[in-house]
Amino acid sequence: MEGKQIPRPIYQVRAELFRTLAHPARIQILELLRDGEHSVAQLIPGVGLEPSHLSQHLGTLRRANIIQSRKKGSSVLYKVSDSRVFDLLEVAKDVIAASLSEARDILTQLEHSHMAEASPASPPTEP
Amino acid sequence: MEGKQIPRPIYQVRAELFRTLAHPARIQILELLRDGEHSVAQLIPGVGLEPSHLSQHLGTLRRANIIQSRKKGSSVLYKVSDSRVFDLLEVAKDVIAASLSEARDILTQLEHSHMAEASPASPPTEP
DNA sequence: GGAAGACTTTAGAAAGTCGTCAAGTCATCA
DNA sequence: TGATGACTTGACGACTTTCTAAAGTCTTCC
């Protein structure tokens, strides 16, 4: 419990936050918790994981202070600590949507320029 | 090119985006690119990595379509594809700031409640 | 008290990521 | 043309993450 914490640089703290979110199951858990507190049992069908695996992801999110738990009877209820994480999920969705629509535009352009296809100049694909 | 791409679920796509950002060096690179296009040589002092290592992180960001490169003479210039990623970085900062200030409040509360503390209430016996 | 339910933790193999070094490509300069 | 500068790629050990299965807590109910 000593407070002698080395102050980690902001780049690293942000990277840790992103790494915590970097798993489909954990994002799915957060999306489910968007509708409020859920017990583990309630989360299981939504994420389709077996209890022990789900519990591990919950532990990861909990250690990062993204969610918090409380016991109620024999079950454990989880909720997000700060609703700002939803903003993060939303912005991520926007970034992806933008990237996808741009990709589609490029594809469309390629299709058109290949109408009279003869010479593949330089396919801009990454190996 | 008729690649019947299996549409990856949105949870996974977002997780991939977060994983791409889940490294201090990559966040630092993006912060540097906030000021516009930079060559690799210009990025090196900022991130403090040797060229080959930096190049690998640039490759990771490039494959995720977060940045794009173009050659100019013998150097390669990088810029971000969509400025929305900066929103992502900003929101992440907000989430962290909120979490930190909350943690500080809790610490303050603890300190106060320990004002009159003298004896460790219950030394946890070793299991 | 003992069984059952609801989670969590531990253990361990498989797969992925990180950082270093050597080798490779490509453009420019002498 | 050959050398140099500016990157990128490949290979590899060290380390981390993910997922399955088994064992370990708590609570509640009989």
mmCIF file of C-alpha atoms (C1' of nucleotides) in Angstrom:
data_model
loop_
_atom_site.group_PDB
_atom_site.id
_atom_site.type_symbol
_atom_site.label_atom_id
_atom_site.label_comp_id
_atom_site.label_asym_id
_atom_site.label_seq_id
_atom_site.Cartn_x
_atom_site.Cartn_y
_atom_site.Cartn_z
ATOM 1 C CA MET A 1 0.000 0.000 0.000
ATOM 2 C CA GLU A 2 2.992 2.354 -0.200
ATOM 3 C CA GLY A 3 2.313 5.296 -2.467
ATOM 4 C CA LYS A 4 5.812 5.309 -3.986
ATOM 5 C CA GLN A 5 4.342 4.929 -7.476
ATOM 6 C CA ILE A 6 6.597 5.764 -10.365
ATOM 7 C CA PRO A 7 4.484 8.099 -12.501
ATOM 8 C CA ARG A 8 4.118 6.290 -15.776
ATOM 9 C CA PRO A 9 4.218 8.514 -18.851
ATOM 10 C CA ILE A 10 0.877 9.399 -20.391
ATOM 11 C CA TYR A 11 1.713 7.527 -23.593
ATOM 12 C CA GLN A 12 2.039 4.346 -21.648
ATOM 13 C CA VAL A 13 -1.086 4.857 -19.602
ATOM 14 C CA ARG A 14 -3.108 5.421 -22.741
ATOM 15 C CA ALA A 15 -1.554 2.386 -24.377
ATOM 16 C CA GLU A 16 -2.609 0.318 -21.369
ATOM 17 C CA LEU A 17 -6.147 1.586 -21.660
ATOM 18 C CA PHE A 18 -6.257 0.648 -25.321
ATOM 19 C CA ARG A 19 -4.758 -2.738 -24.603
ATOM 20 C CA THR A 20 -7.422 -3.365 -22.009
ATOM 21 C CA LEU A 21 -10.055 -2.698 -24.655
ATOM 22 C CA ALA A 22 -8.224 -4.718 -27.292
ATOM 23 C CA HIS A 23 -10.358 -7.830 -27.160
ATOM 24 C CA PRO A 24 -13.732 -8.491 -28.798
ATOM 25 C CA ALA A 25 -15.147 -10.119 -25.676
ATOM 26 C CA ARG A 26 -14.246 -7.164 -23.503
ATOM 27 C CA ILE A 27 -15.837 -4.723 -25.914
ATOM 28 C CA GLN A 28 -18.912 -6.902 -26.011
ATOM 29 C CA ILE A 29 -19.054 -6.937 -22.228
ATOM 30 C CA LEU A 30 -18.944 -3.147 -22.171
ATOM 31 C CA GLU A 31 -21.669 -2.919 -24.782
ATOM 32 C CA LEU A 32 -23.863 -5.129 -22.639
ATOM 33 C CA LEU A 33 -23.125 -3.010 -19.590
ATOM 34 C CA ARG A 34 -24.270 0.024 -21.515
ATOM 35 C CA ASP A 35 -27.786 -1.000 -20.459
ATOM 36 C CA GLY A 36 -26.783 -0.882 -16.815
ATOM 37 C CA GLU A 37 -25.667 -3.329 -14.185
ATOM 38 C CA HIS A 38 -25.557 -7.005 -15.103
ATOM 39 C CA SER A 39 -24.672 -10.100 -13.161
ATOM 40 C CA VAL A 40 -22.099 -12.497 -14.552
ATOM 41 C CA ALA A 41 -24.847 -14.998 -15.254
ATOM 42 C CA GLN A 42 -26.669 -12.372 -17.302
ATOM 43 C CA LEU A 43 -23.551 -11.619 -19.313
ATOM 44 C CA ILE A 44 -22.781 -15.215 -20.202
ATOM 45 C CA PRO A 45 -25.350 -15.689 -22.979
ATOM 46 C CA GLY A 46 -24.492 -12.299 -24.462
ATOM 47 C CA VAL A 47 -20.797 -12.933 -24.873
ATOM 48 C CA GLY A 48 -21.014 -16.700 -25.370
ATOM 49 C CA LEU A 49 -18.085 -17.578 -23.158
ATOM 50 C CA GLU A 50 -17.839 -20.112 -20.418
ATOM 51 C CA PRO A 51 -17.907 -18.641 -16.917
ATOM 52 C CA SER A 52 -14.234 -18.935 -16.115
ATOM 53 C CA HIS A 53 -13.158 -17.295 -19.313
ATOM 54 C CA LEU A 54 -15.664 -14.484 -18.935
ATOM 55 C CA SER A 55 -14.522 -13.976 -15.386
ATOM 56 C CA GLN A 56 -10.976 -13.471 -16.586
ATOM 57 C CA HIS A 57 -12.009 -10.742 -18.977
ATOM 58 C CA LEU A 58 -14.050 -9.140 -16.225
ATOM 59 C CA GLY A 59 -10.962 -9.247 -14.050
ATOM 60 C CA THR A 60 -8.941 -7.490 -16.738
ATOM 61 C CA LEU A 61 -11.510 -4.720 -17.052
ATOM 62 C CA ARG A 62 -11.850 -4.471 -13.274
ATOM 63 C CA ARG A 63 -8.114 -4.160 -12.685
ATOM 64 C CA ALA A 64 -8.056 -1.335 -15.212
ATOM 65 C CA ASN A 65 -10.820 0.394 -13.243
ATOM 66 C CA ILE A 66 -13.083 0.377 -16.243
ATOM 67 C CA ILE A 67 -15.774 -1.606 -14.482
ATOM 68 C CA GLN A 68 -16.593 -2.239 -10.858
ATOM 69 C CA SER A 69 -18.311 -5.072 -9.112
ATOM 70 C CA ARG A 70 -20.470 -5.517 -6.047
ATOM 71 C CA LYS A 71 -21.877 -8.622 -4.531
ATOM 72 C CA LYS A 72 -25.593 -9.059 -4.180
ATOM 73 C CA GLY A 73 -26.592 -12.297 -2.588
ATOM 74 C CA SER A 74 -24.749 -15.054 -4.313
ATOM 75 C CA SER A 75 -24.247 -13.194 -7.557
ATOM 76 C CA VAL A 76 -21.858 -10.459 -8.598
ATOM 77 C CA LEU A 77 -23.095 -7.355 -10.366
ATOM 78 C CA TYR A 78 -20.905 -5.387 -12.725
ATOM 79 C CA LYS A 79 -21.226 -1.865 -14.077
ATOM 80 C CA VAL A 80 -18.910 0.550 -15.852
ATOM 81 C CA SER A 81 -17.094 3.027 -13.626
ATOM 82 C CA ASP A 82 -17.168 5.975 -15.998
ATOM 83 C CA SER A 83 -19.560 6.306 -18.908
ATOM 84 C CA ARG A 84 -16.851 8.055 -20.909
ATOM 85 C CA VAL A 85 -15.604 4.673 -22.070
ATOM 86 C CA PHE A 86 -18.716 4.498 -24.199
ATOM 87 C CA ASP A 87 -17.521 7.633 -25.973
ATOM 88 C CA LEU A 88 -14.326 5.771 -26.680
ATOM 89 C CA LEU A 89 -16.280 2.881 -28.185
ATOM 90 C CA GLU A 90 -18.376 5.259 -30.257
ATOM 91 C CA VAL A 91 -15.445 7.209 -31.631
ATOM 92 C CA ALA A 92 -13.757 3.938 -32.491
ATOM 93 C CA LYS A 93 -16.844 2.974 -34.448
ATOM 94 C CA ASP A 94 -16.702 6.305 -36.308
ATOM 95 C CA VAL A 95 -13.055 5.843 -37.187
ATOM 96 C CA ILE A 96 -13.800 2.413 -38.578
ATOM 97 C CA ALA A 97 -16.824 3.589 -40.501
ATOM 98 C CA ALA A 98 -14.786 6.387 -42.061
ATOM 99 C CA SER A 99 -11.989 4.021 -42.954
ATOM 100 C CA LEU A 100 -14.406 1.545 -44.484
ATOM 101 C CA SER A 101 -16.223 4.089 -46.594
ATOM 102 C CA GLU A 102 -12.927 5.426 -47.836
ATOM 103 C CA ALA A 103 -11.832 1.924 -48.725
ATOM 104 C CA ARG A 104 -15.064 1.419 -50.591
ATOM 105 C CA ASP A 105 -14.516 4.621 -52.566
ATOM 106 C CA ILE A 106 -11.069 3.470 -53.558
ATOM 107 C CA LEU A 107 -12.450 0.117 -54.617
ATOM 108 C CA THR A 108 -15.090 1.817 -56.700
ATOM 109 C CA GLN A 109 -12.465 3.949 -58.372
ATOM 110 C CA LEU A 110 -10.368 0.894 -59.074
ATOM 111 C CA GLU A 111 -13.313 -0.902 -60.611
ATOM 112 C CA HIS A 112 -13.940 2.033 -62.924
ATOM 113 C CA SER A 113 -10.334 2.407 -63.922
ATOM 114 C CA HIS A 114 -10.242 -1.303 -64.672
ATOM 115 C CA MET A 115 -13.213 -1.070 -67.016
ATOM 116 C CA ALA A 116 -10.789 -1.236 -69.914
ATOM 117 C CA GLU A 117 -8.431 -3.396 -67.923
ATOM 118 C CA ALA A 118 -5.135 -4.249 -69.529
ATOM 119 C CA SER A 119 -2.169 -3.376 -67.326
ATOM 120 C CA PRO A 120 -2.079 -3.627 -63.579
ATOM 121 C CA ALA A 121 0.170 -0.675 -62.891
ATOM 122 C CA SER A 122 0.726 -1.098 -59.163
ATOM 123 C CA PRO A 123 -1.780 -2.804 -56.931
ATOM 124 C CA PRO A 124 -1.664 -0.803 -53.696
ATOM 125 C CA THR A 125 -1.964 -3.903 -51.590
ATOM 126 C CA GLU A 126 0.208 -4.519 -48.577
ATOM 127 C CA PRO A 127 1.940 -7.919 -48.610
ATOM 128 C CA MET B 1 -10.304 -10.284 -56.502
ATOM 129 C CA GLU B 2 -13.739 -11.719 -55.806
ATOM 130 C CA GLY B 3 -12.605 -12.391 -52.261
ATOM 131 C CA LYS B 4 -15.755 -13.466 -50.481
ATOM 132 C CA GLN B 5 -14.608 -11.658 -47.369
ATOM 133 C CA ILE B 6 -16.227 -12.924 -44.250
ATOM 134 C CA PRO B 7 -17.528 -9.740 -42.617
ATOM 135 C CA ARG B 8 -15.759 -9.675 -39.292
ATOM 136 C CA PRO B 9 -18.049 -8.690 -36.453
ATOM 137 C CA ILE B 10 -17.819 -5.093 -35.345
ATOM 138 C CA TYR B 11 -16.553 -6.161 -31.922
ATOM 139 C CA GLN B 12 -13.540 -7.713 -33.494
ATOM 140 C CA VAL B 13 -12.820 -4.822 -35.810
ATOM 141 C CA ARG B 14 -12.908 -2.413 -32.919
ATOM 142 C CA ALA B 15 -10.704 -4.670 -30.848
ATOM 143 C CA GLU B 16 -8.181 -4.672 -33.683
ATOM 144 C CA LEU B 17 -8.215 -0.899 -33.808
ATOM 145 C CA PHE B 18 -7.590 -0.698 -30.082
ATOM 146 C CA ARG B 19 -4.848 -3.274 -30.289
ATOM 147 C CA THR B 20 -3.164 -1.244 -32.997
ATOM 148 C CA LEU B 21 -3.138 1.740 -30.667
ATOM 149 C CA ALA B 22 -2.058 -0.339 -27.682
ATOM 150 C CA HIS B 23 1.578 0.668 -27.657
ATOM 151 C CA PRO B 24 3.211 3.805 -26.242
ATOM 152 C CA ALA B 25 5.447 4.269 -29.266
ATOM 153 C CA ARG B 26 2.523 4.127 -31.675
ATOM 154 C CA ILE B 27 0.580 6.679 -29.669
ATOM 155 C CA GLN B 28 3.641 8.870 -29.576
ATOM 156 C CA ILE B 29 4.005 8.573 -33.336
ATOM 157 C CA LEU B 30 0.423 9.687 -33.805
ATOM 158 C CA GLU B 31 0.908 12.617 -31.452
ATOM 159 C CA LEU B 32 3.874 13.722 -33.524
ATOM 160 C CA LEU B 33 1.864 13.370 -36.719
ATOM 161 C CA ARG B 34 -0.748 15.637 -35.230
ATOM 162 C CA ASP B 35 1.442 18.499 -36.450
ATOM 163 C CA GLY B 36 1.284 17.207 -39.995
ATOM 164 C CA GLU B 37 3.397 15.073 -42.238
ATOM 165 C CA HIS B 38 6.753 13.886 -40.914
ATOM 166 C CA SER B 39 9.525 11.836 -42.431
ATOM 167 C CA VAL B 40 10.811 8.804 -40.578
ATOM 168 C CA ALA B 41 14.027 10.665 -39.822
ATOM 169 C CA GLN B 42 12.009 13.444 -38.241
ATOM 170 C CA LEU B 43 10.110 10.981 -36.079
ATOM 171 C CA ILE B 44 13.171 9.209 -34.741
ATOM 172 C CA PRO B 45 14.267 11.779 -32.152
ATOM 173 C CA GLY B 46 10.678 12.223 -30.980
ATOM 174 C CA VAL B 47 10.022 8.595 -30.210
ATOM 175 C CA GLY B 48 13.597 7.649 -29.343
ATOM 176 C CA LEU B 49 13.629 4.366 -31.216
ATOM 177 C CA GLU B 50 16.143 2.987 -33.631
ATOM 178 C CA PRO B 51 15.032 3.147 -37.270
ATOM 179 C CA SER B 52 14.139 -0.500 -37.721
ATOM 180 C CA HIS B 53 12.018 -0.605 -34.621
ATOM 181 C CA LEU B 54 10.237 2.604 -35.494
ATOM 182 C CA SER B 55 9.642 1.300 -38.978
ATOM 183 C CA GLN B 56 7.902 -1.745 -37.585
ATOM 184 C CA HIS B 57 5.506 0.367 -35.595
ATOM 185 C CA LEU B 58 4.882 2.504 -38.654
ATOM 186 C CA GLY B 59 4.121 -0.685 -40.543
ATOM 187 C CA THR B 60 1.609 -1.719 -37.921
ATOM 188 C CA LEU B 61 -0.173 1.619 -38.113
ATOM 189 C CA ARG B 62 -0.023 1.587 -41.911
ATOM 190 C CA ARG B 63 -1.503 -1.892 -42.228
ATOM 191 C CA ALA B 64 -4.365 -0.745 -40.014
ATOM 192 C CA ASN B 65 -4.934 2.193 -42.380
ATOM 193 C CA ILE B 66 -4.385 4.647 -39.574
ATOM 194 C CA ILE B 67 -1.507 6.338 -41.335
ATOM 195 C CA GLN B 68 -0.365 6.500 -44.924
ATOM 196 C CA SER B 69 3.014 7.007 -46.487
ATOM 197 C CA ARG B 70 4.384 8.542 -49.641
ATOM 198 C CA LYS B 71 7.889 8.716 -50.918
ATOM 199 C CA LYS B 72 9.550 12.030 -51.497
ATOM 200 C CA GLY B 73 13.068 11.778 -52.783
ATOM 201 C CA SER B 74 14.894 9.323 -50.634
ATOM 202 C CA SER B 75 12.737 9.820 -47.586
ATOM 203 C CA VAL B 76 9.287 8.568 -46.681
ATOM 204 C CA LEU B 77 6.639 10.920 -45.378
ATOM 205 C CA TYR B 78 3.873 9.761 -43.087
ATOM 206 C CA LYS B 79 0.567 11.347 -42.156
ATOM 207 C CA VAL B 80 -2.604 10.143 -40.469
ATOM 208 C CA SER B 81 -5.360 8.980 -42.799
ATOM 209 C CA ASP B 82 -8.291 10.279 -40.770
ATOM 210 C CA SER B 83 -8.017 12.940 -38.120
ATOM 211 C CA ARG B 84 -10.706 11.174 -36.119
ATOM 212 C CA VAL B 85 -8.030 9.044 -34.496
ATOM 213 C CA PHE B 86 -6.996 12.154 -32.618
ATOM 214 C CA ASP B 87 -10.474 12.231 -31.101
ATOM 215 C CA LEU B 88 -9.830 8.708 -29.954
ATOM 216 C CA LEU B 89 -6.588 9.782 -28.301
ATOM 217 C CA GLU B 90 -8.283 12.752 -26.671
ATOM 218 C CA VAL B 91 -11.195 10.770 -25.299
ATOM 219 C CA ALA B 92 -8.743 8.221 -23.942
ATOM 220 C CA LYS B 93 -6.969 11.017 -22.138
ATOM 221 C CA ASP B 94 -10.276 12.178 -20.659
ATOM 222 C CA VAL B 95 -11.130 8.695 -19.440
ATOM 223 C CA ILE B 96 -7.759 8.433 -17.753
ATOM 224 C CA ALA B 97 -8.008 11.868 -16.204
ATOM 225 C CA ALA B 98 -11.430 11.035 -14.805
ATOM 226 C CA SER B 99 -10.218 7.742 -13.435
ATOM 227 C CA LEU B 100 -7.199 9.366 -11.838
ATOM 228 C CA SER B 101 -9.129 12.141 -10.173
ATOM 229 C CA GLU B 102 -11.573 9.620 -8.814
ATOM 230 C CA ALA B 103 -8.722 7.552 -7.459
ATOM 231 C CA ARG B 104 -7.266 10.637 -5.820
ATOM 232 C CA ASP B 105 -10.603 11.392 -4.156
ATOM 233 C CA ILE B 106 -10.758 7.896 -2.754
ATOM 234 C CA LEU B 107 -7.209 8.207 -1.461
ATOM 235 C CA THR B 108 -8.053 11.498 0.201
ATOM 236 C CA GLN B 109 -11.046 9.926 1.863
ATOM 237 C CA LEU B 110 -8.917 7.050 3.084
ATOM 238 C CA GLU B 111 -6.328 9.402 4.510
ATOM 239 C CA HIS B 112 -8.987 11.252 6.452
ATOM 240 C CA SER B 113 -10.551 8.124 7.811
ATOM 241 C CA HIS B 114 -7.097 7.025 8.965
ATOM 242 C CA MET B 115 -6.386 10.282 10.780
ATOM 243 C CA ALA B 116 -6.917 8.745 14.218
ATOM 244 C CA GLU B 117 -5.558 5.410 13.164
ATOM 245 C CA ALA B 118 -2.848 3.990 15.395
ATOM 246 C CA SER B 119 -3.055 0.207 15.469
ATOM 247 C CA PRO B 120 -3.457 -2.087 12.508
ATOM 248 C CA ALA B 121 -6.999 -3.283 13.014
ATOM 249 C CA SER B 122 -6.434 -6.887 12.069
ATOM 250 C CA PRO B 123 -3.079 -8.137 10.885
ATOM 251 C CA PRO B 124 -4.116 -10.634 8.276
ATOM 252 C CA THR B 125 -2.948 -14.008 9.428
ATOM 253 C CA GLU B 126 -0.914 -15.915 6.923
ATOM 254 C CA PRO B 127 -2.993 -18.644 5.247
ATOM 255 C "C1'" DG C 1 -23.869 -29.524 8.511
ATOM 256 C "C1'" DG C 2 -23.811 -30.537 3.658
ATOM 257 C "C1'" DA C 3 -25.095 -29.843 -1.125
ATOM 258 C "C1'" DA C 4 -25.694 -26.654 -4.843
ATOM 259 C "C1'" DG C 5 -25.185 -22.429 -7.278
ATOM 260 C "C1'" DA C 6 -22.403 -18.422 -8.780
ATOM 261 C "C1'" DC C 7 -18.265 -16.909 -9.559
ATOM 262 C "C1'" DT C 8 -12.972 -16.567 -9.289
ATOM 263 C "C1'" DT C 9 -8.369 -18.344 -9.378
ATOM 264 C "C1'" DT C 10 -4.673 -21.360 -10.795
ATOM 265 C "C1'" DA C 11 -2.123 -24.067 -14.179
ATOM 266 C "C1'" DG C 12 -0.449 -24.836 -18.551
ATOM 267 C "C1'" DA C 13 -0.263 -25.200 -23.600
ATOM 268 C "C1'" DA C 14 -0.773 -22.518 -27.970
ATOM 269 C "C1'" DA C 15 -0.476 -18.286 -30.210
ATOM 270 C "C1'" DG C 16 0.762 -13.640 -30.529
ATOM 271 C "C1'" DT C 17 3.774 -9.294 -29.568
ATOM 272 C "C1'" DC C 18 8.169 -6.794 -28.673
ATOM 273 C "C1'" DG C 19 12.723 -5.439 -29.379
ATOM 274 C "C1'" DT C 20 17.467 -6.388 -31.491
ATOM 275 C "C1'" DC C 21 20.382 -7.335 -35.188
ATOM 276 C "C1'" DA C 22 21.505 -8.433 -39.782
ATOM 277 C "C1'" DA C 23 20.257 -8.160 -44.466
ATOM 278 C "C1'" DG C 24 17.562 -6.074 -48.274
ATOM 279 C "C1'" DT C 25 15.534 -2.239 -51.301
ATOM 280 C "C1'" DC C 26 15.491 2.097 -53.426
ATOM 281 C "C1'" DA C 27 16.956 6.910 -54.511
ATOM 282 C "C1'" DT C 28 20.699 10.196 -54.675
ATOM 283 C "C1'" DC C 29 25.381 11.826 -54.850
ATOM 284 C "C1'" DA C 30 30.298 11.711 -56.335
ATOM 285 C "C1'" DT D 1 29.214 2.842 -61.407
ATOM 286 C "C1'" DG D 2 29.769 2.334 -56.880
ATOM 287 C "C1'" DA D 3 29.011 4.306 -52.349
ATOM 288 C "C1'" DT D 4 25.988 6.390 -49.092
ATOM 289 C "C1'" DG D 5 21.768 7.615 -46.806
ATOM 290 C "C1'" DA D 6 16.951 6.462 -45.659
ATOM 291 C "C1'" DC D 7 14.094 3.184 -44.708
ATOM 292 C "C1'" DT D 8 11.933 -1.688 -44.623
ATOM 293 C "C1'" DT D 9 11.984 -6.579 -43.944
ATOM 294 C "C1'" DG D 10 13.252 -11.049 -41.909
ATOM 295 C "C1'" DA D 11 14.674 -13.880 -38.152
ATOM 296 C "C1'" DC D 12 14.842 -15.015 -33.521
ATOM 297 C "C1'" DG D 13 14.632 -15.159 -28.309
ATOM 298 C "C1'" DA D 14 12.100 -13.186 -24.493
ATOM 299 C "C1'" DC D 15 7.898 -12.134 -22.869
ATOM 300 C "C1'" DT D 16 2.708 -11.708 -22.720
ATOM 301 C "C1'" DT D 17 -2.035 -12.947 -23.849
ATOM 302 C "C1'" DT D 18 -5.663 -16.180 -24.699
ATOM 303 C "C1'" DC D 19 -8.258 -20.128 -23.804
ATOM 304 C "C1'" DT D 20 -9.430 -24.807 -21.551
ATOM 305 C "C1'" DA D 21 -9.953 -27.451 -17.547
ATOM 306 C "C1'" DA D 22 -9.699 -28.251 -12.751
ATOM 307 C "C1'" DA D 23 -9.727 -26.612 -8.122
ATOM 308 C "C1'" DG D 24 -11.037 -23.002 -4.829
ATOM 309 C "C1'" DT D 25 -14.112 -19.374 -2.525
ATOM 310 C "C1'" DC D 26 -18.464 -17.632 -0.888
ATOM 311 C "C1'" DT D 27 -23.658 -17.734 -0.262
ATOM 312 C "C1'" DT D 28 -27.873 -19.669 0.134
ATOM 313 C "C1'" DC D 29 -31.026 -23.305 0.772
ATOM 314 C "C1'" DC D 30 -32.395 -27.861 2.567
#
